[in-house]
């Protein structure tokens, strides 16, 4: 174990995700277990610039494991993008006696951290937390599993009313660059069609599928649309397009944008366990002298990937599940 | 007990509401208990015109008490507004041997039923089911309690992310003519401000309240807006207005339209119990020769009101709760 | 308004109930609104004896409206039953400058408060909070509605497995002296039979009903049993009795004691609104010079009843619902 | 693709688990997609003996993806353990024209299937479904993720009341041979201690940990105990033991046995997606001529393992999580 680490700081940044509090808790408890100090940084990188720090001990994180959001709060920080902002952040960390920093967030958060590494060689470890699940080097990001449950519960409710009224519902879910939420929640909710940003011909496929459904006499349908869908239409335009194109059918089309409920809520057990593993893994990586990595999970094991690689755009998506979606929606 | 009633029909009409299935179940079970036939009518008044009937027995309604929506389905029916449509409906009821009709729905549903009474003297009893709670003669309508829980659960989730990011959220809830959902869910969710259709000066009040909050240093806020708010602005325009008017503040404003999730979901225990009482009460009213009434609830007792009075616009709202809202949001 | 009241204390006592936090919040906010001080007392009457007080302001109660339990904590207090204990409590209240006390709890809590009134003429107002709903002078007690939802959600889950396996489940719910939880959750969950402490012949009725069910070929059943059922058997003994008595049937009987999950959980919207009304109503009663009452609710209006009358055993139960239960379980 | 397969039967057997319906749906939809017949077998192996079969098509499985339990029902079947029982099962399958069988269940289910393979060379594929997660050859079994969420939600509720009253709760969860539920839900619920069947010194560890907690002044605690814990004591005896051993402390100990709620409930999104993959994977394995395997999942990919190996007792458990549990409960 590295003898030089006596104080680890932790911050959350970017869009909040359920499980962030559980990850902070695990970081704090692991510091406590290994008898080192833990410094909480409020409001992400902004708090680094403002020196908005607080010492956290095991009691500081009682009763947070099951809370959504992040008690350290998050924010966008324009000033951290400037060299003088990062200088200030570095100086604040040093003068607070912080030896290493754990950042909890997504792609933007890690990109910021990488600058701190590149410019000041400050030891940083990342924990992937974003409901979008769009990070390399981990099977799952924090918050993703909870968001999926929130989405399927919402669609289950909408299906009640869709079935009662023979309606077609277009449901927009989050995922600007990654269709993971749409694809998984769509399969989970038994959606008739799913539109994801990774596919370019989604509109044609949708129209074909709707025509077949109508011919079969299907009277209600759920279509799940990722907000980043590449059809060139937002979900309201899509509703108009369907109405125009299928006007010989008597469709009653409704739109539902699930929005920010997807970011909140009590974390699922999966996310709480994942957060606990990643938080402990991050502290232990630092204590073992492994810096500038992201802690991820493969199967149930904690793994490490360089932050640089974690930041790279992710290109794969779950093609097998796409195929399953088509088969089970017959 | 009236000896002439041997067959009661039941239908659901208008917007669906959680608890409709539980009410159908209670009607069917009560018919079974009193050893008379029960005829289910599919798709509301449309089914009356189409003769889309099915005999229902105690087993037909197993495992529906906890399901959202209505298994008898609902629909709008233009043809029922025409005299010849109602003639057809009446003829179908007579030829199916139906002696009385129970209609489950809201204002529009009862208005339709009243025509059947006026023109054909056909015995009808109404059960109030609408998430809006905007019906005279009953403390509660079916589905309202469930919708309130759905809304506060959604706002609880949104507050997680609002608090994490210091954001102002405008949340639109249902209630075109009645602010019951907005007022009760707003109090329940601890909203900082609530805008309801019963009040005309809501916009001024909101702007004043936001300024006070900012001066106090409040960094996140939840505003609940009924879709029928009389500010003359929809929720997106309202967001723009706040942004313009408060541009010296650094507000990050987001809008969330909760939409159709409010109509679905498993009914709460309250709604299941209410549905059971109303359904049994409707059958017993008919068997006791009391027609053309709506069955409501006052405190925990089943009461009756003439359908004509039930249809009248409701003018009261819970002024005491409005006052409580202002006090508890200080 | 009484000019003499400058400081109101609030405590929670007895078994905790969802909505207690929301009631404390409403008390604190109302004090803040009327510009008087509010003193929080920790651990119920024990805190009165220990002088475990804390000044509460509007910020102290942020983000508690949706939390189960009570952040002021609760406890049993043997010493308060002794005259010298109450002397100490009174002295502590006086020396802290407290002018009146709001107690949130059930029958035992109010009985304690009455002693303080009788012996020291100290102004007290009660807020009824108990999941059992067994208090005179109010349609609903705090926590009852939430507990009902918790119970029906649990039974919905158990019914999944009961139906899959053709099993008979005996489910014990809370309610030592009052069958409200059992009766309402039983109707809400569609239980085949319900055993409540208000009825003495429940065992015979159950055995008869089970025999009829079996003859009809019913293959799974849910029986809800209040813990205070007067059959003279606990739920495990009841299971043995059924097994012995129906041994010619091939019943697979299981027992589930729902236990303490019934006391916790996020309060329902109903309970949050009720808590807000009662909390404001309690403060306003004191400010209007009305002491030694319990604040209750009838229909949606706040009402007052003398604490003495509130303490009396409640004898009525919802006979109409009992009848509905028998009709809808055919 | 094997041209010989024209009809696949599917059954569920053993303890039911959330996600079974979703798996049946995926099997039926995949058969429909590949244009082969699907035969539903009711009540597990008992239905094989009774010839209790029904042809299932895509519509038969509408609206089941989000239902707990299994609509094909499950049962224990003594007769299938006898050679003549299996002979009858085989004969029924053949005379119904069934070419292969998919069995959804746990260890006992697969053991039965293996007999059919060994004795009649009948093609069988297994889908692992048990809340206990105790099957080789798959990262996750169906129902496990849902059960974990049910457990942590229940413990969250109990913690509300534990915190309000300074109580110690012993919570028994399922898992006779495998501590996966206890360990994961314990970490997820922030339990102070976790007792699992894989460890033999759990009682000593617990007593030591409780003494340390008390010295630190911890006033409420949650202990999660797997029903198969090897302490030699059931959870009630354990409570007595703690009371006796710690009688100098003033502990208020309560026991909660979560019981059968763990088996039911709407499946989580994770379980619905898993079920969809496994169901499609099972049909495709058969069509590709791969029999006598279990379909599992590793990371997000469908994998196969011989049924024989799947049946072997599983010895590993998540040691890393055990370590994380100790660290995060400091």
Coordinates of C-alpha atoms in Angstrom, one line a residue, chain C:
Chain C
X1 CA -54.8 35.2 18.3
X2 CA -53.3 34.5 21.7
X3 CA -50.4 36.9 22.3
X4 CA -49.0 34.7 25.0
X5 CA -47.7 31.9 22.8
X6 CA -44.1 32.5 21.7
X7 CA -42.8 29.0 21.6
X8 CA -44.4 25.7 20.7
X9 CA -42.7 22.3 21.3
X10 CA -43.4 19.2 19.3
X11 CA -42.7 15.5 19.9
X12 CA -43.5 12.2 18.4
X13 CA -44.2 9.2 20.7
X14 CA -45.4 5.6 20.6
X15 CA -45.1 3.4 17.5
X16 CA -43.9 5.4 14.5
X17 CA -46.1 5.9 11.5
X18 CA -45.4 7.3 8.0
X19 CA -46.4 10.9 7.9
X20 CA -45.0 11.8 11.3
X21 CA -42.1 13.7 9.6
X22 CA -44.6 15.6 7.4
X23 CA -46.6 16.5 10.5
X24 CA -43.5 17.8 12.3
X25 CA -42.6 19.8 9.1
X26 CA -46.1 21.4 9.0
X27 CA -45.9 22.3 12.7
X28 CA -42.5 23.9 12.2
X29 CA -43.5 25.7 9.0
X30 CA -46.7 27.0 10.7
X31 CA -44.7 28.3 13.6
X32 CA -42.3 30.0 11.2
X33 CA -45.2 31.5 9.3
X34 CA -46.7 32.9 12.4
X35 CA -43.3 34.0 13.6
X36 CA -43.1 32.0 16.8
X37 CA -40.4 29.6 17.9
X38 CA -40.6 25.9 17.6
X39 CA -38.8 23.5 19.9
X40 CA -38.2 20.0 18.7
X41 CA -38.2 17.3 21.5
X42 CA -36.2 14.2 20.7
X43 CA -37.3 10.6 21.7
X44 CA -40.8 11.5 22.8
X45 CA -41.6 11.9 26.5
X46 CA -38.1 10.6 27.4
X47 CA -36.7 13.7 25.7
X48 CA -39.0 15.9 27.8
X49 CA -37.4 14.4 30.9
X50 CA -33.9 14.6 29.5
X51 CA -34.4 18.2 28.1
X52 CA -33.3 16.8 24.7
X53 CA -34.5 19.9 22.8
X54 CA -33.5 21.6 19.6
X55 CA -34.8 24.7 18.0
X56 CA -36.3 23.9 14.6
X57 CA -36.7 26.4 11.8
X58 CA -38.1 26.1 8.3
X59 CA -34.8 24.7 6.9
X60 CA -34.6 22.0 9.6
X61 CA -37.5 20.3 7.9
X62 CA -36.4 20.5 4.3
X63 CA -36.7 17.1 2.5
X64 CA -38.4 15.3 5.3
X65 CA -42.0 15.4 3.9
X66 CA -41.4 12.2 2.0
X67 CA -39.5 10.2 4.6
X68 CA -40.9 7.4 6.7
X69 CA -40.3 7.3 10.4
X70 CA -39.7 10.3 12.6
X71 CA -36.5 12.3 12.7
X72 CA -37.4 13.4 16.2
X73 CA -37.4 9.7 17.1
X74 CA -39.8 8.0 19.4
X75 CA -39.4 5.9 22.5
X76 CA -41.2 4.3 25.4
X77 CA -40.8 6.2 28.6
X78 CA -41.4 4.5 31.9
X79 CA -40.4 7.4 34.0
X80 CA -43.1 9.7 32.6
X81 CA -45.6 7.4 34.2
X82 CA -44.4 8.5 37.6
X83 CA -45.4 11.9 39.1
X84 CA -41.8 12.9 39.5
X85 CA -41.1 12.2 35.9
X86 CA -43.9 14.5 34.8
X87 CA -42.6 17.2 37.2
X88 CA -39.3 17.0 35.5
X89 CA -40.9 17.2 32.1
X90 CA -42.9 20.2 33.1
X91 CA -39.9 22.0 34.6
X92 CA -37.9 21.4 31.5
X93 CA -40.6 22.8 29.3
X94 CA -40.9 25.9 31.4
X95 CA -37.2 26.5 31.7
X96 CA -36.9 26.2 27.9
X97 CA -39.6 28.8 27.6
X98 CA -42.1 26.5 25.9
X99 CA -45.7 27.7 26.0
X100 CA -47.5 24.8 24.5
X101 CA -46.8 21.3 23.4
X102 CA -47.9 19.4 20.3
X103 CA -47.8 15.6 20.7
X104 CA -47.9 13.3 17.6
X105 CA -48.9 9.7 18.3
X106 CA -51.7 7.4 19.3
X107 CA -53.7 6.5 22.3
X108 CA -50.8 6.0 24.7
X109 CA -49.3 9.3 23.6
X110 CA -52.5 11.2 24.3
X111 CA -53.0 9.5 27.7
X112 CA -49.6 10.8 28.7
X113 CA -50.4 14.3 27.5
X114 CA -53.7 14.3 29.5
X115 CA -51.7 13.8 32.7
X116 CA -49.6 16.9 31.9
X117 CA -52.8 18.8 31.4
X118 CA -54.5 17.5 34.5
X119 CA -51.5 18.0 36.8
X120 CA -49.9 21.1 35.4
X121 CA -52.6 22.7 33.3
X122 CA -50.0 22.7 30.5
X123 CA -51.5 23.5 27.1
X124 CA -51.3 20.4 24.8
X125 CA -52.7 19.6 21.4
X126 CA -52.6 16.1 19.9
X127 CA -52.2 14.9 16.3
X128 CA -53.4 11.4 15.7
X129 CA -50.6 9.2 14.1
X130 CA -50.9 5.5 14.2
X131 CA -51.2 3.0 11.4
X132 CA -54.0 1.3 13.2
X133 CA -56.6 4.1 12.6
X134 CA -58.0 3.4 16.1
X135 CA -58.6 6.9 17.4
X136 CA -61.9 8.6 18.0
X137 CA -62.7 12.0 16.5
X138 CA -61.0 11.6 13.1
X139 CA -61.8 9.8 9.9
X140 CA -58.2 8.9 9.4
X141 CA -55.0 8.8 11.5
X142 CA -51.6 9.5 10.0
X143 CA -49.8 6.5 8.5
X144 CA -52.9 4.4 8.1
X145 CA -53.3 5.0 4.3
X146 CA -49.6 4.3 3.7
X147 CA -49.8 1.1 5.7
X148 CA -52.8 0.0 3.7
X149 CA -50.8 0.5 0.4
X150 CA -47.8 -1.4 1.8
X151 CA -50.0 -4.3 2.8
X152 CA -51.9 -4.6 -0.5
X153 CA -48.6 -4.3 -2.4
X154 CA -47.2 -7.2 -0.3
X155 CA -50.3 -9.3 -0.8
X156 CA -50.3 -8.6 -4.5
X157 CA -46.8 -10.1 -4.6
X158 CA -47.9 -13.1 -2.5
X159 CA -50.8 -13.7 -4.7
X160 CA -48.5 -14.1 -7.6
X161 CA -46.9 -17.1 -5.9
X162 CA -50.2 -18.3 -4.4
X163 CA -51.7 -18.5 -7.9
X164 CA -48.7 -20.2 -9.4
X165 CA -48.8 -22.9 -6.8
X166 CA -52.4 -23.3 -5.8
X167 CA -51.7 -22.4 -2.3
X168 CA -53.7 -21.0 0.7
X169 CA -51.9 -18.1 2.4
X170 CA -52.7 -16.8 5.9
X171 CA -51.3 -13.3 6.1
X172 CA -51.1 -11.6 9.4
X173 CA -51.3 -7.8 9.4
X174 CA -51.1 -5.3 12.2
X175 CA -54.1 -4.2 14.3
X176 CA -54.3 -5.5 17.8
X177 CA -57.5 -3.8 18.8
X178 CA -58.8 -2.5 15.5
X179 CA -59.5 -4.4 12.3
X180 CA -59.3 -1.4 10.0
X181 CA -56.0 -2.5 8.4
X182 CA -57.2 -6.1 7.9
X183 CA -60.6 -5.2 6.6
X184 CA -59.5 -2.5 4.2
X185 CA -56.4 -4.3 2.9
X186 CA -58.3 -7.5 2.7
X187 CA -61.0 -5.9 0.5
X188 CA -58.2 -4.1 -1.5
X189 CA -56.3 -7.2 -2.0
X190 CA -59.3 -9.3 -2.9
X191 CA -58.8 -11.6 0.0
X192 CA -61.1 -14.6 0.2
X193 CA -61.7 -14.1 3.9
X194 CA -60.8 -11.5 6.6
X195 CA -60.5 -12.0 10.3
X196 CA -60.8 -9.0 12.6
X197 CA -60.8 -8.4 16.3
X198 CA -64.2 -6.8 16.3
X199 CA -65.9 -10.1 15.4
X200 CA -66.0 -13.2 17.6
X201 CA -67.2 -15.9 15.3
X202 CA -64.4 -15.4 12.7
X203 CA -63.0 -18.9 13.0
X204 CA -66.3 -20.7 12.3
X205 CA -67.0 -18.3 9.4
X206 CA -63.5 -19.0 8.0
X207 CA -63.9 -22.8 8.1
X208 CA -67.3 -22.6 6.4
X209 CA -66.0 -20.3 3.7
X210 CA -63.0 -22.5 3.0
X211 CA -65.2 -25.6 2.6
X212 CA -67.4 -23.7 0.1
X213 CA -64.4 -22.5 -1.8
X214 CA -63.0 -26.0 -2.1
X215 CA -66.3 -27.3 -3.3
X216 CA -66.3 -24.6 -6.0
X217 CA -62.8 -25.8 -7.0
X218 CA -61.0 -22.6 -6.0
X219 CA -57.4 -23.5 -5.9
X220 CA -55.7 -20.6 -4.2
X221 CA -56.8 -18.3 -1.5
X222 CA -55.6 -15.4 0.6
X223 CA -56.9 -15.0 4.1
X224 CA -56.0 -11.8 5.9
X225 CA -55.8 -12.0 9.7
X226 CA -55.5 -9.1 12.1
X227 CA -52.9 -9.8 14.8
X228 CA -55.6 -9.1 17.3
X229 CA -58.1 -11.6 15.9
X230 CA -60.2 -13.1 18.6
X231 CA -60.2 -16.7 17.4
X232 CA -57.8 -17.5 20.3
X233 CA -55.2 -18.7 17.9
X234 CA -52.2 -17.0 16.4
X235 CA -51.7 -17.3 12.7
X236 CA -49.5 -20.4 12.9
X237 CA -51.9 -22.2 15.1
X238 CA -54.6 -21.2 12.7
X239 CA -52.7 -22.8 9.9
X240 CA -52.4 -26.0 11.9
X241 CA -56.1 -25.9 12.7
X242 CA -57.1 -25.6 9.1
X243 CA -54.7 -28.4 8.1
X244 CA -56.3 -30.7 10.7
X245 CA -59.8 -29.7 10.0
X246 CA -59.6 -29.9 6.2
X247 CA -57.2 -32.8 5.9
X248 CA -59.3 -34.5 3.4
X249 CA -58.5 -31.6 1.1
X250 CA -55.0 -31.4 -0.3
X251 CA -54.2 -27.9 0.9
X252 CA -50.7 -26.4 0.8
X253 CA -51.0 -23.8 3.5
X254 CA -48.4 -21.0 4.0
X255 CA -48.1 -18.3 6.6
X256 CA -46.8 -14.8 6.1
X257 CA -46.4 -12.3 9.0
X258 CA -46.0 -8.9 7.3
X259 CA -44.5 -7.3 10.4
X260 CA -42.7 -4.1 10.6
X261 CA -42.6 -3.2 6.9
X262 CA -46.1 -1.9 7.7
X263 CA -44.7 0.9 9.8
X264 CA -42.2 2.3 7.3
X265 CA -42.0 3.6 3.8
X266 CA -42.6 6.9 2.1
X267 CA -45.9 8.3 3.1
X268 CA -48.7 8.3 0.5
X269 CA -49.9 11.6 -0.9
X270 CA -53.0 11.2 1.3
X271 CA -50.9 11.0 4.5
X272 CA -48.7 13.9 3.4
X273 CA -51.7 16.1 2.8
X274 CA -53.4 15.0 6.0
X275 CA -50.2 15.6 8.0
X276 CA -49.9 19.1 6.5
X277 CA -53.5 20.0 7.5
X278 CA -53.2 18.5 11.0
X279 CA -49.8 20.2 11.7
X280 CA -51.1 23.6 10.6
X281 CA -54.3 23.0 12.4
X282 CA -52.6 22.1 15.7
X283 CA -50.5 25.3 15.7
X284 CA -53.5 27.4 14.7
X285 CA -55.6 25.9 17.5
X286 CA -53.0 26.8 20.0
X287 CA -52.7 30.3 18.6
X288 CA -56.5 30.6 18.9
X289 CA -56.4 29.6 22.5
X290 CA -57.9 26.2 22.0
X291 CA -55.9 23.7 24.1
X292 CA -56.3 20.1 25.2
X293 CA -57.8 18.9 22.0
X294 CA -56.9 16.5 19.3
X295 CA -56.9 17.8 15.7
X296 CA -58.7 15.4 13.4
X297 CA -60.2 15.4 10.0
X298 CA -63.8 14.8 8.9
X299 CA -64.3 14.7 5.1
X300 CA -61.6 17.1 4.2
X301 CA -62.1 19.6 7.0
X302 CA -59.9 19.9 10.1
X303 CA -61.9 19.3 13.3
X304 CA -61.2 19.3 17.0
X305 CA -62.2 16.9 19.7
X306 CA -61.2 17.0 23.4
X307 CA -58.2 14.8 24.2
X308 CA -60.3 13.1 26.8
X309 CA -62.8 11.9 24.3
X310 CA -60.1 11.0 21.8
X311 CA -58.6 8.7 24.4
X312 CA -61.8 6.7 24.9
X313 CA -61.8 3.3 23.3
X314 CA -63.3 3.3 19.8
X315 CA -66.2 0.9 19.4
X316 CA -67.4 1.4 15.8
X317 CA -66.0 -0.3 12.8
X318 CA -66.9 0.0 9.1
X319 CA -69.8 -2.5 9.1
X320 CA -70.7 -1.4 5.6
X321 CA -67.3 -2.5 4.4
X322 CA -67.5 -5.8 6.2
X323 CA -70.7 -6.4 4.2
X324 CA -69.0 -5.3 1.0
X325 CA -66.2 -7.7 1.7
X326 CA -68.6 -10.7 1.9
X327 CA -70.3 -9.7 -1.3
X328 CA -67.1 -9.1 -3.4
X329 CA -65.4 -12.3 -2.3
X330 CA -68.1 -14.6 -3.7

